[in-house]
mmCIF file with all atom_site columns, C-alpha atoms in Angstrom:
data_model
loop_
_atom_site.group_PDB
_atom_site.id
_atom_site.type_symbol
_atom_site.label_atom_id
_atom_site.label_alt_id
_atom_site.label_comp_id
_atom_site.label_asym_id
_atom_site.label_entity_id
_atom_site.label_seq_id
_atom_site.pdbx_PDB_ins_code
_atom_site.Cartn_x
_atom_site.Cartn_y
_atom_site.Cartn_z
_atom_site.occupancy
_atom_site.B_iso_or_equiv
_atom_site.pdbx_formal_charge
_atom_site.auth_seq_id
_atom_site.auth_comp_id
_atom_site.auth_asym_id
_atom_site.auth_atom_id
_atom_site.pdbx_PDB_model_num
ATOM 1   C CA . MET A 1 1   ? 125.126 30.937  -30.430 1.00 0.00 ? 25  MET A CA 1
ATOM 2   C CA . PRO A 1 2   ? 128.756 32.166  -30.333 1.00 0.00 ? 26  PRO A CA 1
ATOM 3   C CA . SER A 1 3   ? 131.309 29.964  -32.019 1.00 0.00 ? 27  SER A CA 1
ATOM 4   C CA . LEU A 1 4   ? 134.337 28.636  -30.197 1.00 0.00 ? 28  LEU A CA 1
ATOM 5   C CA . PRO A 1 5   ? 137.771 29.025  -31.733 1.00 0.00 ? 29  PRO A CA 1
ATOM 6   C CA . LEU A 1 6   ? 139.089 25.819  -33.249 1.00 0.00 ? 30  LEU A CA 1
ATOM 7   C CA . LEU A 1 7   ? 142.489 24.872  -31.911 1.00 0.00 ? 31  LEU A CA 1
ATOM 8   C CA . SER A 1 8   ? 144.556 22.871  -34.334 1.00 0.00 ? 32  SER A CA 1
ATOM 9   C CA . GLY A 1 9   ? 145.040 19.368  -32.987 1.00 0.00 ? 33  GLY A CA 1
ATOM 10  C CA . ALA A 1 10  ? 143.095 20.065  -29.810 1.00 0.00 ? 34  ALA A CA 1
ATOM 11  C CA . VAL A 1 11  ? 140.492 17.740  -28.402 1.00 0.00 ? 35  VAL A CA 1
ATOM 12  C CA . VAL A 1 12  ? 137.963 19.133  -25.964 1.00 0.00 ? 36  VAL A CA 1
ATOM 13  C CA . LEU A 1 13  ? 136.591 16.573  -23.538 1.00 0.00 ? 37  LEU A CA 1
ATOM 14  C CA . GLY A 1 14  ? 135.581 16.617  -19.932 1.00 0.00 ? 38  GLY A CA 1
ATOM 15  C CA . GLY A 1 15  ? 136.305 14.356  -17.007 1.00 0.00 ? 39  GLY A CA 1
ATOM 16  C CA . ILE A 1 16  ? 138.690 11.449  -16.752 1.00 0.00 ? 40  ILE A CA 1
ATOM 17  C CA . GLY A 1 17  ? 138.385 10.584  -20.442 1.00 0.00 ? 41  GLY A CA 1
ATOM 18  C CA . SER A 1 18  ? 140.236 13.759  -21.369 1.00 0.00 ? 42  SER A CA 1
ATOM 19  C CA . PHE A 1 19  ? 143.097 12.833  -19.051 1.00 0.00 ? 43  PHE A CA 1
ATOM 20  C CA . PHE A 1 20  ? 143.540 9.430   -20.667 1.00 0.00 ? 44  PHE A CA 1
ATOM 21  C CA . LEU A 1 21  ? 143.117 10.712  -24.217 1.00 0.00 ? 45  LEU A CA 1
ATOM 22  C CA . PHE A 1 22  ? 145.445 13.665  -23.679 1.00 0.00 ? 46  PHE A CA 1
ATOM 23  C CA . HIS A 1 23  ? 148.227 11.468  -22.342 1.00 0.00 ? 47  HIS A CA 1
ATOM 24  C CA . VAL A 1 24  ? 147.886 8.904   -25.089 1.00 0.00 ? 48  VAL A CA 1
ATOM 25  C CA . LEU A 1 25  ? 147.662 11.464  -27.919 1.00 0.00 ? 49  LEU A CA 1
ATOM 26  C CA . SER A 1 26  ? 150.346 13.771  -26.571 1.00 0.00 ? 50  SER A CA 1
ATOM 27  C CA . GLY A 1 27  ? 152.953 11.049  -26.249 1.00 0.00 ? 51  GLY A CA 1
ATOM 28  C CA . ARG A 1 28  ? 153.460 11.824  -22.586 1.00 0.00 ? 52  ARG A CA 1
ATOM 29  C CA . GLY A 1 29  ? 153.522 8.185   -21.638 1.00 0.00 ? 53  GLY A CA 1
ATOM 30  C CA . ASP A 1 30  ? 150.737 6.007   -20.554 1.00 0.00 ? 54  ASP A CA 1
ATOM 31  C CA . THR A 1 31  ? 147.919 7.147   -18.328 1.00 0.00 ? 55  THR A CA 1
ATOM 32  C CA . GLY A 1 32  ? 149.621 6.516   -15.006 1.00 0.00 ? 56  GLY A CA 1
ATOM 33  C CA . VAL A 1 33  ? 147.956 3.159   -14.676 1.00 0.00 ? 57  VAL A CA 1
ATOM 34  C CA . GLY A 1 34  ? 150.679 0.677   -14.781 1.00 0.00 ? 58  GLY A CA 1
ATOM 35  C CA . VAL A 1 35  ? 152.897 3.153   -14.716 1.00 0.00 ? 59  VAL A CA 1
ATOM 36  C CA . ASN A 1 36  ? 155.412 4.700   -17.117 1.00 0.00 ? 60  ASN A CA 1
ATOM 37  C CA . VAL A 1 37  ? 156.228 8.297   -16.342 1.00 0.00 ? 61  VAL A CA 1
ATOM 38  C CA . TYR A 1 38  ? 158.107 10.488  -18.804 1.00 0.00 ? 62  TYR A CA 1
ATOM 39  C CA . ARG A 1 39  ? 160.035 13.361  -17.305 1.00 0.00 ? 63  ARG A CA 1
ATOM 40  C CA . GLY A 1 40  ? 162.774 15.527  -18.712 1.00 0.00 ? 64  GLY A CA 1
ATOM 41  C CA . GLY A 1 41  ? 163.109 13.312  -21.762 1.00 0.00 ? 65  GLY A CA 1
ATOM 42  C CA . GLU A 1 42  ? 163.718 10.215  -19.667 1.00 0.00 ? 66  GLU A CA 1
ATOM 43  C CA . ILE A 1 43  ? 161.370 7.447   -18.678 1.00 0.00 ? 67  ILE A CA 1
ATOM 44  C CA . ALA A 1 44  ? 160.854 6.014   -15.216 1.00 0.00 ? 68  ALA A CA 1
ATOM 45  C CA . GLN A 1 45  ? 159.118 2.686   -14.790 1.00 0.00 ? 69  GLN A CA 1
ATOM 46  C CA . LEU A 1 46  ? 157.156 2.822   -11.548 1.00 0.00 ? 70  LEU A CA 1
ATOM 47  C CA . GLY A 1 47  ? 155.387 -0.481  -12.027 1.00 0.00 ? 71  GLY A CA 1
ATOM 48  C CA . ARG A 1 48  ? 155.409 -3.490  -9.779  1.00 0.00 ? 72  ARG A CA 1
ATOM 49  C CA . SER A 1 49  ? 158.563 -5.443  -9.187  1.00 0.00 ? 73  SER A CA 1
ATOM 50  C CA . ASN A 1 50  ? 158.582 -9.018  -10.431 1.00 0.00 ? 74  ASN A CA 1
ATOM 51  C CA . GLY A 1 51  ? 159.040 -10.371 -6.920  1.00 0.00 ? 75  GLY A CA 1
ATOM 52  C CA . SER A 1 52  ? 162.766 -11.099 -7.095  1.00 0.00 ? 76  SER A CA 1
ATOM 53  C CA . GLU A 1 53  ? 164.048 -7.855  -8.577  1.00 0.00 ? 77  GLU A CA 1
ATOM 54  C CA . THR A 1 54  ? 163.378 -4.287  -7.655  1.00 0.00 ? 78  THR A CA 1
ATOM 55  C CA . SER A 1 55  ? 162.152 -1.724  -10.129 1.00 0.00 ? 79  SER A CA 1
ATOM 56  C CA . LYS A 1 56  ? 164.896 0.908   -10.361 1.00 0.00 ? 80  LYS A CA 1
ATOM 57  C CA . LYS A 1 57  ? 165.291 3.632   -12.954 1.00 0.00 ? 81  LYS A CA 1
ATOM 58  C CA . THR A 1 58  ? 166.930 7.050   -12.864 1.00 0.00 ? 82  THR A CA 1
ATOM 59  C CA . ILE A 1 59  ? 164.615 10.007  -13.323 1.00 0.00 ? 83  ILE A CA 1
ATOM 60  C CA . GLY A 1 60  ? 165.216 13.687  -13.850 1.00 0.00 ? 84  GLY A CA 1
ATOM 61  C CA . ARG A 1 61  ? 168.393 15.513  -14.783 1.00 0.00 ? 85  ARG A CA 1
ATOM 62  C CA . ALA A 1 62  ? 170.808 17.668  -12.836 1.00 0.00 ? 86  ALA A CA 1
ATOM 63  C CA . GLY A 1 63  ? 169.772 21.287  -12.852 1.00 0.00 ? 87  GLY A CA 1
ATOM 64  C CA . GLU A 1 64  ? 166.074 20.602  -13.401 1.00 0.00 ? 88  GLU A CA 1
ATOM 65  C CA . SER A 1 65  ? 163.604 22.149  -10.987 1.00 0.00 ? 89  SER A CA 1
ATOM 66  C CA . ASP A 1 66  ? 160.518 20.240  -11.983 1.00 0.00 ? 90  ASP A CA 1
ATOM 67  C CA . TYR A 1 67  ? 159.025 19.784  -8.511  1.00 0.00 ? 91  TYR A CA 1
ATOM 68  C CA . SER A 1 68  ? 156.808 22.297  -6.774  1.00 0.00 ? 92  SER A CA 1
ATOM 69  C CA . LEU A 1 69  ? 154.610 22.196  -3.704  1.00 0.00 ? 93  LEU A CA 1
ATOM 70  C CA . CYS A 1 70  ? 151.235 20.579  -4.306  1.00 0.00 ? 94  CYS A CA 1
ATOM 71  C CA . SER A 1 71  ? 148.216 22.776  -3.757  1.00 0.00 ? 95  SER A CA 1
ATOM 72  C CA . SER A 1 72  ? 144.486 22.414  -4.152  1.00 0.00 ? 96  SER A CA 1
ATOM 73  C CA . ILE A 1 73  ? 145.119 22.364  -7.902  1.00 0.00 ? 97  ILE A CA 1
ATOM 74  C CA . ILE A 1 74  ? 146.135 18.904  -9.058  1.00 0.00 ? 98  ILE A CA 1
ATOM 75  C CA . ARG A 1 75  ? 149.745 19.121  -10.169 1.00 0.00 ? 99  ARG A CA 1
ATOM 76  C CA . ARG A 1 76  ? 152.238 16.767  -11.694 1.00 0.00 ? 100 ARG A CA 1
ATOM 77  C CA . SER A 1 77  ? 155.542 16.210  -9.922  1.00 0.00 ? 101 SER A CA 1
ATOM 78  C CA . CYS A 1 78  ? 154.907 17.977  -6.638  1.00 0.00 ? 102 CYS A CA 1
ATOM 79  C CA . VAL A 1 79  ? 155.531 17.499  -2.924  1.00 0.00 ? 103 VAL A CA 1
ATOM 80  C CA . ILE A 1 80  ? 152.400 16.705  -0.910  1.00 0.00 ? 104 ILE A CA 1
ATOM 81  C CA . ASP A 1 81  ? 154.101 16.437  2.479   1.00 0.00 ? 105 ASP A CA 1
ATOM 82  C CA . GLY A 1 82  ? 157.438 15.329  3.910   1.00 0.00 ? 106 GLY A CA 1
ATOM 83  C CA . ASP A 1 83  ? 156.974 11.684  2.946   1.00 0.00 ? 107 ASP A CA 1
ATOM 84  C CA . THR A 1 84  ? 154.560 11.802  -0.007  1.00 0.00 ? 108 THR A CA 1
ATOM 85  C CA . ILE A 1 85  ? 155.114 13.115  -3.523  1.00 0.00 ? 109 ILE A CA 1
ATOM 86  C CA . ARG A 1 86  ? 153.362 13.049  -6.840  1.00 0.00 ? 110 ARG A CA 1
ATOM 87  C CA . HIS A 1 87  ? 155.768 12.010  -9.592  1.00 0.00 ? 111 HIS A CA 1
ATOM 88  C CA . GLY A 1 88  ? 154.019 12.611  -12.857 1.00 0.00 ? 112 GLY A CA 1
ATOM 89  C CA . TRP A 1 89  ? 150.510 11.480  -12.005 1.00 0.00 ? 113 TRP A CA 1
ATOM 90  C CA . THR A 1 90  ? 151.704 8.734   -9.627  1.00 0.00 ? 114 THR A CA 1
ATOM 91  C CA . LYS A 1 91  ? 151.440 9.235   -5.870  1.00 0.00 ? 115 LYS A CA 1
ATOM 92  C CA . ILE A 1 92  ? 154.491 7.873   -4.072  1.00 0.00 ? 116 ILE A CA 1
ATOM 93  C CA . ARG A 1 93  ? 154.827 7.273   -0.326  1.00 0.00 ? 117 ARG A CA 1
ATOM 94  C CA . ILE A 1 94  ? 158.512 7.402   0.608   1.00 0.00 ? 118 ILE A CA 1
ATOM 95  C CA . ALA A 1 95  ? 158.769 3.957   2.168   1.00 0.00 ? 119 ALA A CA 1
ATOM 96  C CA . ASP A 1 96  ? 161.783 4.300   4.453   1.00 0.00 ? 120 ASP A CA 1
ATOM 97  C CA . ILE A 1 97  ? 160.665 7.303   6.533   1.00 0.00 ? 121 ILE A CA 1
ATOM 98  C CA . ASP A 1 98  ? 157.855 8.871   8.524   1.00 0.00 ? 122 ASP A CA 1
ATOM 99  C CA . THR A 1 99  ? 157.515 12.642  8.783   1.00 0.00 ? 123 THR A CA 1
ATOM 100 C CA . PRO A 1 100 ? 155.260 14.815  10.943  1.00 0.00 ? 124 PRO A CA 1
ATOM 101 C CA . GLU A 1 101 ? 151.710 15.315  9.682   1.00 0.00 ? 125 GLU A CA 1
ATOM 102 C CA . ILE A 1 102 ? 150.703 18.641  8.197   1.00 0.00 ? 126 ILE A CA 1
ATOM 103 C CA . SER A 1 103 ? 147.107 17.896  7.232   1.00 0.00 ? 127 SER A CA 1
ATOM 104 C CA . GLU A 1 104 ? 145.970 16.852  10.712  1.00 0.00 ? 128 GLU A CA 1
ATOM 105 C CA . PRO A 1 105 ? 148.813 17.606  13.146  1.00 0.00 ? 129 PRO A CA 1
ATOM 106 C CA . LYS A 1 106 ? 148.319 16.737  16.811  1.00 0.00 ? 130 LYS A CA 1
ATOM 107 C CA . CYS A 1 107 ? 150.233 19.817  18.017  1.00 0.00 ? 131 CYS A CA 1
ATOM 108 C CA . ALA A 1 108 ? 151.820 23.029  16.744  1.00 0.00 ? 132 ALA A CA 1
ATOM 109 C CA . SER A 1 109 ? 155.357 21.632  16.846  1.00 0.00 ? 133 SER A CA 1
ATOM 110 C CA . GLU A 1 110 ? 154.325 18.674  14.656  1.00 0.00 ? 134 GLU A CA 1
ATOM 111 C CA . ALA A 1 111 ? 152.801 21.065  12.100  1.00 0.00 ? 135 ALA A CA 1
ATOM 112 C CA . ALA A 1 112 ? 155.903 23.280  12.074  1.00 0.00 ? 136 ALA A CA 1
ATOM 113 C CA . LEU A 1 113 ? 158.328 20.368  11.657  1.00 0.00 ? 137 LEU A CA 1
ATOM 114 C CA . GLY A 1 114 ? 156.067 18.803  9.032   1.00 0.00 ? 138 GLY A CA 1
ATOM 115 C CA . HIS A 1 115 ? 156.175 21.978  6.941   1.00 0.00 ? 139 HIS A CA 1
ATOM 116 C CA . ARG A 1 116 ? 159.973 22.167  7.290   1.00 0.00 ? 140 ARG A CA 1
ATOM 117 C CA . ALA A 1 117 ? 160.244 18.531  6.131   1.00 0.00 ? 141 ALA A CA 1
ATOM 118 C CA . LYS A 1 118 ? 158.000 19.260  3.141   1.00 0.00 ? 142 LYS A CA 1
ATOM 119 C CA . GLU A 1 119 ? 160.096 22.280  2.108   1.00 0.00 ? 143 GLU A CA 1
ATOM 120 C CA . ARG A 1 120 ? 163.368 20.370  2.572   1.00 0.00 ? 144 ARG A CA 1
ATOM 121 C CA . LEU A 1 121 ? 162.111 17.416  0.517   1.00 0.00 ? 145 LEU A CA 1
ATOM 122 C CA . LEU A 1 122 ? 161.261 19.871  -2.268  1.00 0.00 ? 146 LEU A CA 1
ATOM 123 C CA . GLU A 1 123 ? 164.861 21.154  -2.193  1.00 0.00 ? 147 GLU A CA 1
ATOM 124 C CA . LEU A 1 124 ? 166.273 17.616  -2.249  1.00 0.00 ? 148 LEU A CA 1
ATOM 125 C CA . LEU A 1 125 ? 164.130 16.581  -5.212  1.00 0.00 ? 149 LEU A CA 1
ATOM 126 C CA . ASN A 1 126 ? 165.208 19.617  -7.214  1.00 0.00 ? 150 ASN A CA 1
ATOM 127 C CA . ASP A 1 127 ? 168.916 19.179  -6.381  1.00 0.00 ? 151 ASP A CA 1
ATOM 128 C CA . GLY A 1 128 ? 169.478 16.769  -9.270  1.00 0.00 ? 152 GLY A CA 1
ATOM 129 C CA . PRO A 1 129 ? 168.735 13.313  -10.615 1.00 0.00 ? 153 PRO A CA 1
ATOM 130 C CA . PHE A 1 130 ? 167.548 10.578  -8.293  1.00 0.00 ? 154 PHE A CA 1
ATOM 131 C CA . GLU A 1 131 ? 166.276 7.030   -8.532  1.00 0.00 ? 155 GLU A CA 1
ATOM 132 C CA . VAL A 1 132 ? 162.891 5.647   -7.553  1.00 0.00 ? 156 VAL A CA 1
ATOM 133 C CA . VAL A 1 133 ? 163.445 2.196   -6.051  1.00 0.00 ? 157 VAL A CA 1
ATOM 134 C CA . HIS A 1 134 ? 160.907 -0.440  -5.049  1.00 0.00 ? 158 HIS A CA 1
ATOM 135 C CA . PRO A 1 135 ? 162.193 -1.616  -1.656  1.00 0.00 ? 159 PRO A CA 1
ATOM 136 C CA . GLY A 1 136 ? 160.635 -5.081  -1.897  1.00 0.00 ? 160 GLY A CA 1
ATOM 137 C CA . GLY A 1 137 ? 157.522 -6.191  -0.084  1.00 0.00 ? 161 GLY A CA 1
ATOM 138 C CA . ARG A 1 138 ? 154.238 -4.461  -0.778  1.00 0.00 ? 162 ARG A CA 1
ATOM 139 C CA . ASP A 1 139 ? 153.860 -2.373  -3.913  1.00 0.00 ? 163 ASP A CA 1
ATOM 140 C CA . GLU A 1 140 ? 151.262 0.026   -2.442  1.00 0.00 ? 164 GLU A CA 1
ATOM 141 C CA . ASP A 1 141 ? 150.084 1.242   0.942   1.00 0.00 ? 165 ASP A CA 1
ATOM 142 C CA . VAL A 1 142 ? 146.465 1.145   2.132   1.00 0.00 ? 166 VAL A CA 1
ATOM 143 C CA . TYR A 1 143 ? 145.827 4.508   0.402   1.00 0.00 ? 167 TYR A CA 1
ATOM 144 C CA . GLY A 1 144 ? 146.964 3.231   -3.016  1.00 0.00 ? 168 GLY A CA 1
ATOM 145 C CA . ARG A 1 145 ? 150.259 5.149   -2.994  1.00 0.00 ? 169 ARG A CA 1
ATOM 146 C CA . LYS A 1 146 ? 153.286 3.399   -4.515  1.00 0.00 ? 170 LYS A CA 1
ATOM 147 C CA . LEU A 1 147 ? 155.813 2.491   -1.803  1.00 0.00 ? 171 LEU A CA 1
ATOM 148 C CA . ARG A 1 148 ? 159.233 3.596   -3.021  1.00 0.00 ? 172 ARG A CA 1
ATOM 149 C CA . VAL A 1 149 ? 162.620 4.788   -1.762  1.00 0.00 ? 173 VAL A CA 1
ATOM 150 C CA . LEU A 1 150 ? 164.215 7.821   -3.431  1.00 0.00 ? 174 LEU A CA 1
ATOM 151 C CA . MET A 1 151 ? 167.973 7.445   -3.936  1.00 0.00 ? 175 MET A CA 1
ATOM 152 C CA . ARG A 1 152 ? 170.738 9.751   -5.111  1.00 0.00 ? 176 ARG A CA 1
ATOM 153 C CA . ASP A 1 153 ? 174.342 8.600   -5.367  1.00 0.00 ? 177 ASP A CA 1
ATOM 154 C CA . GLY A 1 154 ? 173.593 5.530   -3.242  1.00 0.00 ? 178 GLY A CA 1
ATOM 155 C CA . LYS A 1 155 ? 171.988 7.511   -0.395  1.00 0.00 ? 179 LYS A CA 1
ATOM 156 C CA . SER A 1 156 ? 168.309 7.643   0.476   1.00 0.00 ? 180 SER A CA 1
ATOM 157 C CA . LEU A 1 157 ? 166.773 11.120  0.278   1.00 0.00 ? 181 LEU A CA 1
ATOM 158 C CA . GLY A 1 158 ? 164.542 10.020  3.143   1.00 0.00 ? 182 GLY A CA 1
ATOM 159 C CA . MET A 1 159 ? 167.561 9.187   5.303   1.00 0.00 ? 183 MET A CA 1
ATOM 160 C CA . MET A 1 160 ? 168.885 12.676  4.553   1.00 0.00 ? 184 MET A CA 1
ATOM 161 C CA . LEU A 1 161 ? 165.709 14.011  6.190   1.00 0.00 ? 185 LEU A CA 1
ATOM 162 C CA . VAL A 1 162 ? 166.297 11.639  9.132   1.00 0.00 ? 186 VAL A CA 1
ATOM 163 C CA . ASP A 1 163 ? 169.900 12.869  9.472   1.00 0.00 ? 187 ASP A CA 1
ATOM 164 C CA . GLU A 1 164 ? 168.618 16.462  9.500   1.00 0.00 ? 188 GLU A CA 1
ATOM 165 C CA . GLY A 1 165 ? 166.050 15.699  12.236  1.00 0.00 ? 189 GLY A CA 1
ATOM 166 C CA . MET A 1 166 ? 162.961 16.152  10.032  1.00 0.00 ? 190 MET A CA 1
ATOM 167 C CA . ALA A 1 167 ? 161.951 12.495  9.736   1.00 0.00 ? 191 ALA A CA 1
ATOM 168 C CA . ARG A 1 168 ? 162.228 9.119   11.460  1.00 0.00 ? 192 ARG A CA 1
ATOM 169 C CA . ARG A 1 169 ? 163.058 5.756   10.012  1.00 0.00 ? 193 ARG A CA 1
ATOM 170 C CA . TRP A 1 170 ? 159.803 3.983   9.151   1.00 0.00 ? 194 TRP A CA 1
ATOM 171 C CA . THR A 1 171 ? 159.344 1.066   11.558  1.00 0.00 ? 195 THR A CA 1
ATOM 172 C CA . GLY A 1 172 ? 155.870 0.034   10.465  1.00 0.00 ? 196 GLY A CA 1
ATOM 173 C CA . ALA A 1 173 ? 153.958 2.113   13.020  1.00 0.00 ? 197 ALA A CA 1
ATOM 174 C CA . ARG A 1 174 ? 153.404 5.820   13.506  1.00 0.00 ? 198 ARG A CA 1
ATOM 175 C CA . ARG A 1 175 ? 154.648 7.429   16.694  1.00 0.00 ? 199 ARG A CA 1
ATOM 176 C CA . SER A 1 176 ? 153.674 10.771  18.150  1.00 0.00 ? 200 SER A CA 1
ATOM 177 C CA . TRP A 1 177 ? 155.639 13.859  17.166  1.00 0.00 ? 201 TRP A CA 1
ATOM 178 C CA . CYS A 1 178 ? 154.201 15.782  20.140  1.00 0.00 ? 202 CYS A CA 1
ATOM 179 C CA . GLY A 1 179 ? 155.532 15.947  23.689  1.00 0.00 ? 203 GLY A CA 1
#
């Protein structure tokens, strides 16, 4: 039987246990359950608000380009679509906007605008530091994504997409992007 090289300090595990152990041993923050996310040497608390206050911490640094587009490979800090990101291992639904669907669009124009919104959100995230703010109300949506607003210099990144015609203000119900 061939021997495997021994990596100093490495632990070889499979499945979810390796994820938890890696994050605890590597000092990269907790496991995403609860949720402290370390990024660029700073920490962002994405946990629940205490009911009267909002959870608000600055993340990232100017000049960083830590975000990429998500793909079939699970990635940290990536853009899933125009209103959903993964920050660290935490999925965040941008709470103040709705963007066209790209996974199951109802028409070609919805798909095209959805992809433009996704690309533009990627640019906005990589333009510099921003804050992740709990807007009050529910902590998560029905899919388990954290509901948050992304802010830079007092302005919502989501509202920037609205101003550019790539998103709508979230009113609590989806409306058609076709026709």
